[in-house]
Tab-separated table of C-alpha atoms and ligand atoms in Angstrom:
chain	number	residue	atom	x	y	z
A	1	MET	CA	0.000	0.000	0.000
A	2	LYS	CA	1.463	3.332	-1.048
A	3	VAL	CA	1.075	6.407	1.157
A	4	ARG	CA	-1.305	8.792	-0.631
A	5	VAL	CA	0.117	12.317	-0.835
A	6	GLY	CA	-1.390	15.682	-1.802
A	7	VAL	CA	0.471	18.953	-2.302
A	8	ASN	CA	-1.236	22.253	-1.457
A	9	GLY	CA	0.511	25.260	-3.033
A	10	PHE	CA	2.133	24.586	-6.393
A	11	GLY	CA	4.866	27.222	-6.621
A	12	THR	CA	8.648	27.026	-6.313
A	13	ILE	CA	8.713	24.360	-3.607
A	14	GLY	CA	5.345	22.669	-4.187
A	15	LYS	CA	5.909	21.791	-7.843
A	16	ARG	CA	9.298	20.264	-7.045
A	17	VAL	CA	7.933	18.275	-4.110
A	18	ALA	CA	5.077	16.998	-6.308
A	19	ASP	CA	7.551	15.859	-8.988
A	20	ALA	CA	9.655	14.160	-6.304
A	21	VAL	CA	6.659	12.368	-4.747
A	22	ALA	CA	5.620	11.105	-8.190
A	23	ARG	CA	9.032	9.408	-8.553
A	24	GLN	CA	8.986	7.476	-5.236
A	25	PRO	CA	8.096	3.772	-5.341
A	26	ASP	CA	6.252	3.829	-2.003
A	27	LEU	CA	4.302	7.104	-2.429
A	28	GLU	CA	1.384	8.049	-4.660
A	29	LEU	CA	0.803	11.645	-5.772
A	30	VAL	CA	-2.989	11.969	-5.568
A	31	GLY	CA	-3.175	15.595	-6.668
A	32	VAL	CA	-2.027	19.181	-6.249
A	33	ALA	CA	-3.994	22.250	-5.180
A	34	LYS	CA	-3.670	25.773	-6.590
A	35	THR	CA	-5.555	29.007	-6.112
A	36	ARG	CA	-5.101	30.371	-9.644
A	37	PRO	CA	-4.872	28.952	-13.189
A	38	THR	CA	-1.290	30.043	-13.950
A	39	PHE	CA	1.370	28.522	-16.212
A	40	GLU	CA	2.240	26.316	-13.262
A	41	ALA	CA	-1.333	24.976	-13.157
A	42	ARG	CA	-0.974	24.159	-16.848
A	43	ARG	CA	2.279	22.341	-16.007
A	44	ALA	CA	0.451	20.226	-13.391
A	45	VAL	CA	-2.173	19.204	-15.952
A	46	ALA	CA	0.504	18.488	-18.578
A	47	ARG	CA	2.204	16.117	-16.144
A	48	GLY	CA	-1.034	14.326	-15.416
A	49	TYR	CA	-1.340	15.565	-11.826
A	50	PRO	CA	-5.018	15.909	-10.822
A	51	LEU	CA	-5.578	19.606	-10.082
A	52	TYR	CA	-7.724	20.881	-7.197
A	53	VAL	CA	-8.834	24.438	-6.444
A	54	ALA	CA	-7.398	25.773	-3.170
A	55	GLY	CA	-8.267	28.635	-0.832
A	56	SER	CA	-10.374	31.389	-2.346
A	57	GLY	CA	-9.679	30.135	-5.893
A	58	SER	CA	-12.555	30.029	-8.369
A	59	PRO	CA	-13.282	26.833	-10.361
A	60	GLU	CA	-14.807	29.053	-13.089
A	61	LYS	CA	-11.432	30.717	-13.708
A	62	PHE	CA	-9.823	27.304	-14.182
A	63	ALA	CA	-12.686	26.342	-16.504
A	64	SER	CA	-12.255	29.472	-18.619
A	65	ALA	CA	-8.515	28.690	-18.859
A	66	LYS	CA	-9.589	25.189	-20.068
A	67	LEU	CA	-7.763	23.548	-17.162
A	68	PRO	CA	-9.773	20.571	-15.851
A	69	VAL	CA	-10.077	20.390	-12.075
A	70	ALA	CA	-10.827	17.344	-9.944
A	71	GLY	CA	-12.496	19.254	-7.111
A	72	ARG	CA	-11.646	21.617	-4.265
A	73	LEU	CA	-8.991	21.264	-1.588
A	74	ALA	CA	-11.509	19.525	0.705
A	75	ASP	CA	-11.964	16.808	-1.953
A	76	LEU	CA	-8.199	16.333	-2.177
A	77	LEU	CA	-7.957	16.094	1.623
A	78	ALA	CA	-10.605	13.346	1.582
A	79	ARG	CA	-8.381	11.256	-0.727
A	80	VAL	CA	-4.952	11.525	0.924
A	81	ASP	CA	-3.086	10.272	3.976
A	82	VAL	CA	-0.810	13.312	4.156
A	83	ILE	CA	-0.796	16.817	2.702
A	84	VAL	CA	2.405	18.735	1.989
A	85	ASP	CA	1.637	22.422	2.504
A	86	ALA	CA	3.859	24.536	0.258
A	87	THR	CA	1.845	27.743	0.385
A	88	PRO	CA	3.441	31.138	1.115
A	89	GLU	CA	4.630	32.019	4.622
A	90	ASP	CA	1.854	32.100	7.260
A	91	VAL	CA	-0.771	30.572	4.938
A	92	GLY	CA	0.295	27.125	6.154
A	93	ARG	CA	-0.596	28.038	9.724
A	94	ALA	CA	-4.047	29.163	8.601
A	95	ASN	CA	-4.488	25.842	6.750
A	96	ARG	CA	-3.531	23.694	9.724
A	97	SER	CA	-7.096	23.426	11.087
A	98	LEU	CA	-8.389	22.270	7.660
A	99	TYR	CA	-5.909	19.394	7.679
A	100	ASP	CA	-6.617	18.483	11.285
A	101	SER	CA	-10.367	18.427	10.806
A	102	ALA	CA	-9.977	16.249	7.708
A	103	GLY	CA	-7.930	13.808	9.825
A	104	VAL	CA	-4.967	14.171	7.467
A	105	ARG	CA	-1.329	14.321	8.503
A	106	SER	CA	0.485	17.497	7.450
A	107	ILE	CA	3.924	18.745	6.475
A	108	PHE	CA	4.735	22.455	6.549
A	109	GLN	CA	7.647	24.460	5.152
A	110	GLY	CA	10.265	26.688	6.731
A	111	GLY	CA	8.319	29.922	6.194
A	112	GLU	CA	6.093	28.848	9.093
A	113	GLU	CA	7.037	29.270	12.743
A	114	ALA	CA	8.250	26.096	14.441
A	115	ASP	CA	5.108	25.673	16.552
A	116	VAL	CA	2.961	25.100	13.443
A	117	ALA	CA	3.834	21.404	13.792
A	118	GLU	CA	4.788	18.850	16.422
A	119	ALA	CA	8.437	18.833	15.356
A	120	SER	CA	10.922	20.342	12.913
A	121	PHE	CA	12.687	17.982	10.540
A	122	ASN	CA	15.989	17.319	8.843
A	123	ALA	CA	16.702	13.863	7.480
A	124	LEU	CA	20.383	13.607	8.447
A	125	ALA	CA	20.063	15.426	11.777
A	126	ASN	CA	16.844	14.253	13.486
A	127	TYR	CA	14.903	11.711	11.392
A	128	ASP	CA	14.082	9.530	14.401
A	129	THR	CA	12.588	12.434	16.397
A	130	CYS	CA	9.898	12.802	13.727
A	131	ARG	CA	8.953	9.125	13.399
A	132	GLY	CA	5.231	8.596	13.853
A	133	LYS	CA	4.417	12.321	14.139
A	134	ARG	CA	1.147	13.636	12.702
A	135	SER	CA	2.588	17.033	11.721
A	136	VAL	CA	6.129	18.051	10.863
A	137	ARG	CA	7.814	21.236	9.618
A	138	VAL	CA	10.625	20.859	7.091
A	139	VAL	CA	12.950	23.728	8.002
A	140	SER	CA	14.006	26.430	5.539
A	141	CYS	CA	16.686	26.083	2.890
A	142	ASN	CA	19.416	27.751	4.961
A	143	THR	CA	18.513	25.851	8.122
A	144	THR	CA	18.468	22.595	6.154
A	145	GLY	CA	21.971	23.323	4.845
A	146	ILE	CA	23.362	24.092	8.288
A	147	ALA	CA	21.609	21.117	9.935
A	148	ARG	CA	23.069	18.734	7.341
A	149	ALA	CA	26.575	20.091	7.918
A	150	ALA	CA	26.095	19.854	11.684
A	151	ALA	CA	25.005	16.220	11.288
A	152	VAL	CA	28.431	15.554	9.758
A	153	VAL	CA	30.576	17.551	12.178
A	154	LEU	CA	28.834	17.166	15.552
A	155	PRO	CA	29.005	13.378	16.077
A	156	ARG	CA	32.615	13.147	14.838
A	157	TRP	CA	34.367	16.009	16.614
A	158	GLY	CA	31.836	17.810	18.834
A	159	VAL	CA	31.200	21.555	18.541
A	160	GLU	CA	32.339	24.153	21.045
A	161	HIS	CA	31.165	27.119	19.003
A	162	TRP	CA	29.870	27.572	15.430
A	163	GLU	CA	29.666	30.877	13.593
A	164	VAL	CA	28.006	31.168	10.211
A	165	THR	CA	27.691	34.211	8.005
A	166	LEU	CA	24.959	33.633	5.467
A	167	VAL	CA	25.265	35.402	2.132
A	168	ARG	CA	21.664	35.175	1.032
A	169	ARG	CA	20.209	35.402	-2.456
A	170	ALA	CA	17.849	38.341	-2.877
A	171	ALA	CA	15.094	36.490	-4.768
A	172	ASP	CA	14.321	33.259	-6.574
A	173	PRO	CA	14.851	33.399	-10.364
A	174	GLY	CA	11.110	33.622	-11.047
A	175	GLU	CA	10.449	36.411	-8.527
A	176	VAL	CA	10.216	40.035	-9.684
A	177	LYS	CA	9.082	41.868	-6.570
A	178	ARG	CA	12.034	41.234	-4.240
A	179	GLY	CA	15.463	42.794	-4.003
A	180	PRO	CA	17.905	44.391	-3.679
A	181	ILE	CA	18.964	44.544	-7.306
A	182	ASN	CA	21.958	46.728	-6.465
A	183	GLY	CA	23.112	46.708	-2.874
A	184	ILE	CA	24.263	44.580	0.033
A	185	MET	CA	21.736	44.567	2.856
A	186	PRO	CA	22.969	43.437	6.263
A	187	THR	CA	20.402	41.738	8.486
A	188	LEU	CA	20.750	44.057	11.464
A	189	ASP	CA	18.954	41.787	13.923
A	190	MET	CA	21.621	39.623	15.512
A	191	PRO	CA	21.786	36.737	15.640
A	192	SER	CA	19.811	36.223	12.448
A	193	HIS	CA	16.831	33.874	12.866
A	194	HIS	CA	18.741	30.966	11.331
A	195	GLY	CA	20.722	29.993	14.454
A	196	PRO	CA	17.626	29.667	16.672
A	197	ASP	CA	15.928	27.808	13.809
A	198	VAL	CA	18.750	25.231	13.634
A	199	ARG	CA	18.194	24.654	17.347
A	200	THR	CA	14.628	23.509	16.670
A	201	ILE	CA	16.411	20.443	15.273
A	202	LEU	CA	19.643	20.323	17.278
A	203	PRO	CA	18.644	22.034	20.564
A	204	ASP	CA	22.137	22.078	22.089
A	205	LEU	CA	24.139	23.285	19.091
A	206	PRO	CA	26.133	26.382	20.146
A	207	ILE	CA	25.595	28.336	16.948
A	208	ALA	CA	25.479	32.051	16.106
A	209	THR	CA	24.419	33.278	12.687
A	210	THR	CA	24.620	36.614	10.904
A	211	ALA	CA	23.363	37.350	7.409
A	212	VAL	CA	23.598	39.724	4.453
A	213	VAL	CA	21.341	39.758	1.395
A	214	VAL	CA	23.001	40.247	-1.995
A	215	PRO	CA	21.700	40.748	-5.554
A	216	THR	CA	21.797	37.215	-6.914
A	217	THR	CA	19.112	34.605	-7.562
A	218	LEU	CA	21.197	31.438	-7.928
A	219	MET	CA	22.122	30.189	-4.456
A	220	HIS	CA	22.969	31.155	-0.890
A	221	VAL	CA	26.567	30.786	0.349
A	222	HIS	CA	27.449	30.091	3.992
A	223	VAL	CA	30.824	31.058	5.451
A	224	ASN	CA	31.448	28.716	8.401
A	225	HIS	CA	33.916	28.816	11.270
A	226	VAL	CA	33.535	25.961	13.741
A	227	ARG	CA	35.557	25.615	16.941
A	228	LEU	CA	35.563	21.835	17.392
A	229	ALA	CA	35.653	20.079	20.749
A	230	ARG	CA	38.186	17.521	19.474
A	231	PRO	CA	40.583	18.217	16.593
A	232	PRO	CA	40.440	16.136	13.407
A	233	SER	CA	43.840	15.080	12.138
A	234	GLY	CA	43.649	17.644	9.337
A	235	SER	CA	41.629	19.155	6.505
A	236	ALA	CA	41.560	15.814	4.652
A	237	ASP	CA	39.500	14.298	7.507
A	238	LEU	CA	36.832	16.940	7.159
A	239	VAL	CA	36.833	16.663	3.358
A	240	GLU	CA	36.382	12.888	3.647
A	241	ALA	CA	33.565	13.243	6.188
A	242	PHE	CA	31.582	15.502	3.838
A	243	ARG	CA	32.499	13.435	0.784
A	244	SER	CA	31.196	10.213	2.317
A	245	THR	CA	27.841	11.673	3.426
A	246	PRO	CA	24.751	11.598	1.187
A	247	ARG	CA	23.445	14.974	-0.010
A	248	PHE	CA	26.881	16.580	-0.146
A	249	GLN	CA	28.413	17.455	-3.495
A	250	LEU	CA	32.098	18.361	-3.387
A	251	PHE	CA	33.896	20.105	-6.213
A	252	ALA	CA	37.582	19.361	-6.716
A	253	PRO	CA	39.929	22.235	-7.598
A	254	TRP	CA	40.545	20.873	-11.119
A	255	GLU	CA	36.857	21.181	-11.987
A	256	GLY	CA	36.932	24.968	-12.062
A	257	ALA	CA	33.477	25.249	-10.470
A	258	ASP	CA	34.700	28.023	-8.214
A	259	GLY	CA	31.416	29.807	-7.524
A	260	THR	CA	27.650	29.563	-7.732
A	261	PRO	CA	27.415	30.336	-11.504
A	262	GLN	CA	29.495	27.266	-12.388
A	263	VAL	CA	27.711	25.127	-9.795
A	264	MET	CA	24.324	25.892	-11.320
A	265	GLU	CA	25.744	25.421	-14.809
A	266	TYR	CA	26.847	21.944	-13.622
A	267	ALA	CA	23.278	21.360	-12.382
A	268	ARG	CA	21.876	22.359	-15.776
A	269	ASP	CA	24.398	20.102	-17.532
A	270	ARG	CA	23.524	17.034	-15.474
A	271	ALA	CA	19.727	17.505	-15.775
A	272	GLY	CA	18.173	14.602	-17.611
A	273	ARG	CA	21.195	12.416	-16.890
A	274	ASP	CA	21.092	9.455	-14.452
A	275	GLY	CA	17.364	9.952	-14.040
A	276	LEU	CA	17.895	13.420	-12.580
A	277	PRO	CA	14.680	15.193	-13.540
A	278	THR	CA	15.580	18.867	-13.157
A	279	ALA	CA	18.363	21.419	-13.280
A	280	ASP	CA	18.351	21.596	-9.489
A	281	MET	CA	21.100	21.135	-6.895
A	282	MET	CA	19.529	19.347	-3.945
A	283	GLU	CA	22.868	18.666	-2.261
A	284	ASN	CA	24.942	20.961	-0.022
A	285	VAL	CA	27.733	22.130	-2.318
A	286	LEU	CA	31.250	22.395	-0.915
A	287	TRP	CA	34.548	23.234	-2.530
A	288	GLU	CA	37.462	21.007	-1.453
A	289	ARG	CA	39.846	23.942	-1.614
A	290	GLY	CA	37.502	25.879	0.663
A	291	ILE	CA	37.656	23.339	3.514
A	292	ARG	CA	40.411	23.971	6.008
A	293	VAL	CA	41.287	22.732	9.496
A	294	GLU	CA	43.792	24.443	11.781
A	295	GLY	CA	43.965	22.691	15.155
A	296	ARG	CA	40.433	22.751	16.521
A	297	ASP	CA	39.269	25.432	14.069
A	298	ALA	CA	37.433	24.284	10.973
A	299	TYR	CA	36.552	26.627	8.121
A	300	PHE	CA	34.401	25.837	5.129
A	301	PHE	CA	32.101	27.452	2.581
A	302	GLN	CA	28.914	25.812	1.393
A	303	ALA	CA	26.422	26.804	-1.281
A	304	ILE	CA	22.717	26.088	-0.939
A	305	HIS	CA	20.252	25.950	-3.841
A	306	GLN	CA	17.281	27.510	-2.117
A	307	GLU	CA	14.690	26.300	-4.615
A	308	SER	CA	15.399	22.593	-4.237
A	309	ILE	CA	17.431	21.640	-1.142
A	310	VAL	CA	14.309	20.966	0.947
A	311	VAL	CA	12.727	18.688	-1.671
A	312	PRO	CA	14.334	15.384	-0.585
A	313	GLU	CA	13.693	16.356	3.047
A	314	ASN	CA	9.931	16.567	2.367
A	315	ILE	CA	10.027	13.009	1.015
A	316	ASP	CA	11.959	11.668	3.997
A	317	ALA	CA	9.625	13.505	6.374
A	318	ILE	CA	6.718	11.500	4.924
A	319	ARG	CA	8.603	8.215	5.438
A	320	ALA	CA	9.494	9.179	9.018
A	321	MET	CA	5.879	10.107	9.854
A	322	PHE	CA	4.535	6.822	8.456
A	323	ASN	CA	7.443	4.705	9.730
A	324	LEU	CA	8.113	3.441	6.210
A	325	ALA	CA	11.898	3.140	6.654
A	326	ASP	CA	14.753	4.144	8.922
A	327	GLY	CA	16.655	7.358	8.160
A	328	PRO	CA	19.566	5.979	6.080
A	329	ALA	CA	17.239	3.689	4.085
A	330	SER	CA	14.830	6.539	3.355
A	331	ILE	CA	17.637	8.888	2.302
A	332	ALA	CA	19.045	6.226	-0.024
A	333	MET	CA	15.632	5.508	-1.549
A	334	THR	CA	14.822	9.195	-2.037
A	335	ASP	CA	18.196	10.007	-3.552
A	336	ARG	CA	18.056	7.032	-5.922
A	337	ALA	CA	14.614	8.083	-7.144
A	338	LEU	CA	15.784	11.689	-7.609
A	339	GLY	CA	19.035	10.742	-9.315
A	340	ILE	CA	21.271	12.371	-6.675
A	341	ALA	CA	22.795	9.184	-5.276
A	342	GLY	CA	25.742	9.006	-7.671
A	343	PRO	CA	29.440	9.563	-6.972
A	344	ARG	CA	29.833	12.927	-5.281
A	345	VAL	CA	33.355	13.660	-6.453
A	346	PRO	CA	34.208	12.560	-9.977
A	347	ALA	CA	37.569	10.901	-10.550
A	348	ALA	CA	40.313	13.275	-11.664
A	349	PRO	CA	40.790	13.273	-15.434
A	350	ARG	CA	43.602	10.990	-16.606
A	351	ALA	CA	46.635	12.688	-18.053
A	352	SER	CA	46.818	12.152	-21.794
A	353	GLY	CA	49.860	10.811	-23.673
B	401	NAD	P1	5.805	30.410	-3.971
B	401	NAD	O1	5.204	31.755	-3.863
B	401	NAD	O2	6.778	30.133	-5.074
B	401	NAD	O3	4.654	29.309	-4.092
B	401	NAD	C1	3.530	29.324	-3.264
B	401	NAD	C2	2.317	28.867	-4.072
B	401	NAD	O4	1.181	28.780	-3.222
B	401	NAD	C3	1.959	29.820	-5.205
B	401	NAD	O5	1.681	29.048	-6.354
B	401	NAD	C4	0.698	30.524	-4.698
B	401	NAD	O6	-0.149	30.914	-5.740
B	401	NAD	C5	0.071	29.395	-3.874
B	401	NAD	N1	-0.897	29.850	-2.861
B	401	NAD	C6	-1.054	31.075	-2.307
B	401	NAD	N2	-2.049	31.031	-1.392
B	401	NAD	C7	-2.519	29.777	-1.373
B	401	NAD	C8	-3.545	29.098	-0.642
B	401	NAD	N3	-4.308	29.726	0.253
B	401	NAD	N4	-3.752	27.791	-0.890
B	401	NAD	C9	-2.990	27.114	-1.800
B	401	NAD	N5	-2.022	27.708	-2.513
B	401	NAD	C10	-1.782	29.012	-2.300
B	401	NAD	O7	6.445	30.096	-2.557
B	401	NAD	P2	7.613	29.066	-2.249
B	401	NAD	O8	8.926	29.757	-2.486
B	401	NAD	O9	7.350	27.787	-2.918
B	401	NAD	O10	7.467	28.945	-0.670
B	401	NAD	C11	6.573	28.031	-0.067
B	401	NAD	C12	7.057	27.733	1.334
B	401	NAD	O11	8.348	27.123	1.245
B	401	NAD	C13	7.226	28.960	2.247
B	401	NAD	O12	6.981	28.563	3.577
B	401	NAD	C14	8.697	29.287	2.085
B	401	NAD	O13	9.215	30.012	3.179
B	401	NAD	C15	9.294	27.879	2.010
B	401	NAD	N6	10.605	27.790	1.353
B	401	NAD	C16	10.885	28.535	0.252
B	401	NAD	C17	12.152	28.442	-0.319
B	401	NAD	C18	12.531	29.266	-1.507
B	401	NAD	O14	13.676	29.645	-1.622
B	401	NAD	N7	11.646	29.571	-2.411
B	401	NAD	C19	13.104	27.587	0.216
B	401	NAD	C20	12.769	26.783	1.310
B	401	NAD	C21	11.516	26.920	1.885
């Protein structure tokens, strides 16, 4: 029996989660809900996803756009075991009572406050905490990136203090109303909200975060300095720890992928290969040359593709809630289905001649 899944909110995150659900062997995508008949609604229909009208949306508008609908959100809720809410910030909280009264389990996104759900989730960091829960919040893109890195570092060497400066993208590529388009905007509230958010997953992590917003749409970049409790033997140890963990993509110096433009070009190049459906980068991206250990001090950069990093986490959250698999098995199954389970550092090219 497959777990029956609905997705409410079919924008940046929702459409990717729907595509990911449709590729899992143990999940069934029952339908997606949208308020308006946009190009994304047309995409849902083109992919064969039953379309439902959400919120204050009007079925007549869908009809005049010649987009067939299968009912309203309430009808979708009657047909699913779990709903993934991917609506804009704060709308998820308003939807919570609809899901509860329909007796449907619910997953919320990082734009919601932590208390929208019973627990916050990251697959590498706290899968077991969320097993059997009826509602879970998948944390934001930046928090997901930090929690994954912490899941690598914390059990191996312990953390005395962790400082992250987040260089945040101003907007997603499809957004036109956000900025800045020319400026660097420091987040003057300190710490930024990301540190406290990471602690909804790892309550004892001694982390402080600061942030600036810059005019780019591609990815966020985190600048990390971690004072470890126990020193690794050197930078190679830390490189190996990241390299051997799922959902980390390391770039070797010879690859020339020295910044986010090349990383996303790599993502576009690999799309369609190895079953990878989209030009997304669902892994934390690290540069080998940008990982350094000096005594107990570890430094590393990581890039986070905000539009897609939480997608595999939404899938694993469903498996944790329904006890379908343990954490490592779920991660492996998700990554295989999404085509991100391949070698994370390609072999160096052989010298010719
Ligand atoms: P989005 O604006 O791209 O998509 C939201 C979709 O929900 C839109 O299609 C919108 O029309 C629809 N919608 C609006 N009101 C609705 C309602 N009442 N019922 C159903 N649908 C409704 O937003 P997004 O970027 O996908 O963000 C969704 C959530 O994911 C937010 O909590 C956000 O904070 C979080 N998130 C976003 C990113 C990112 O970088 N975009 C990354 C991680 C997490």
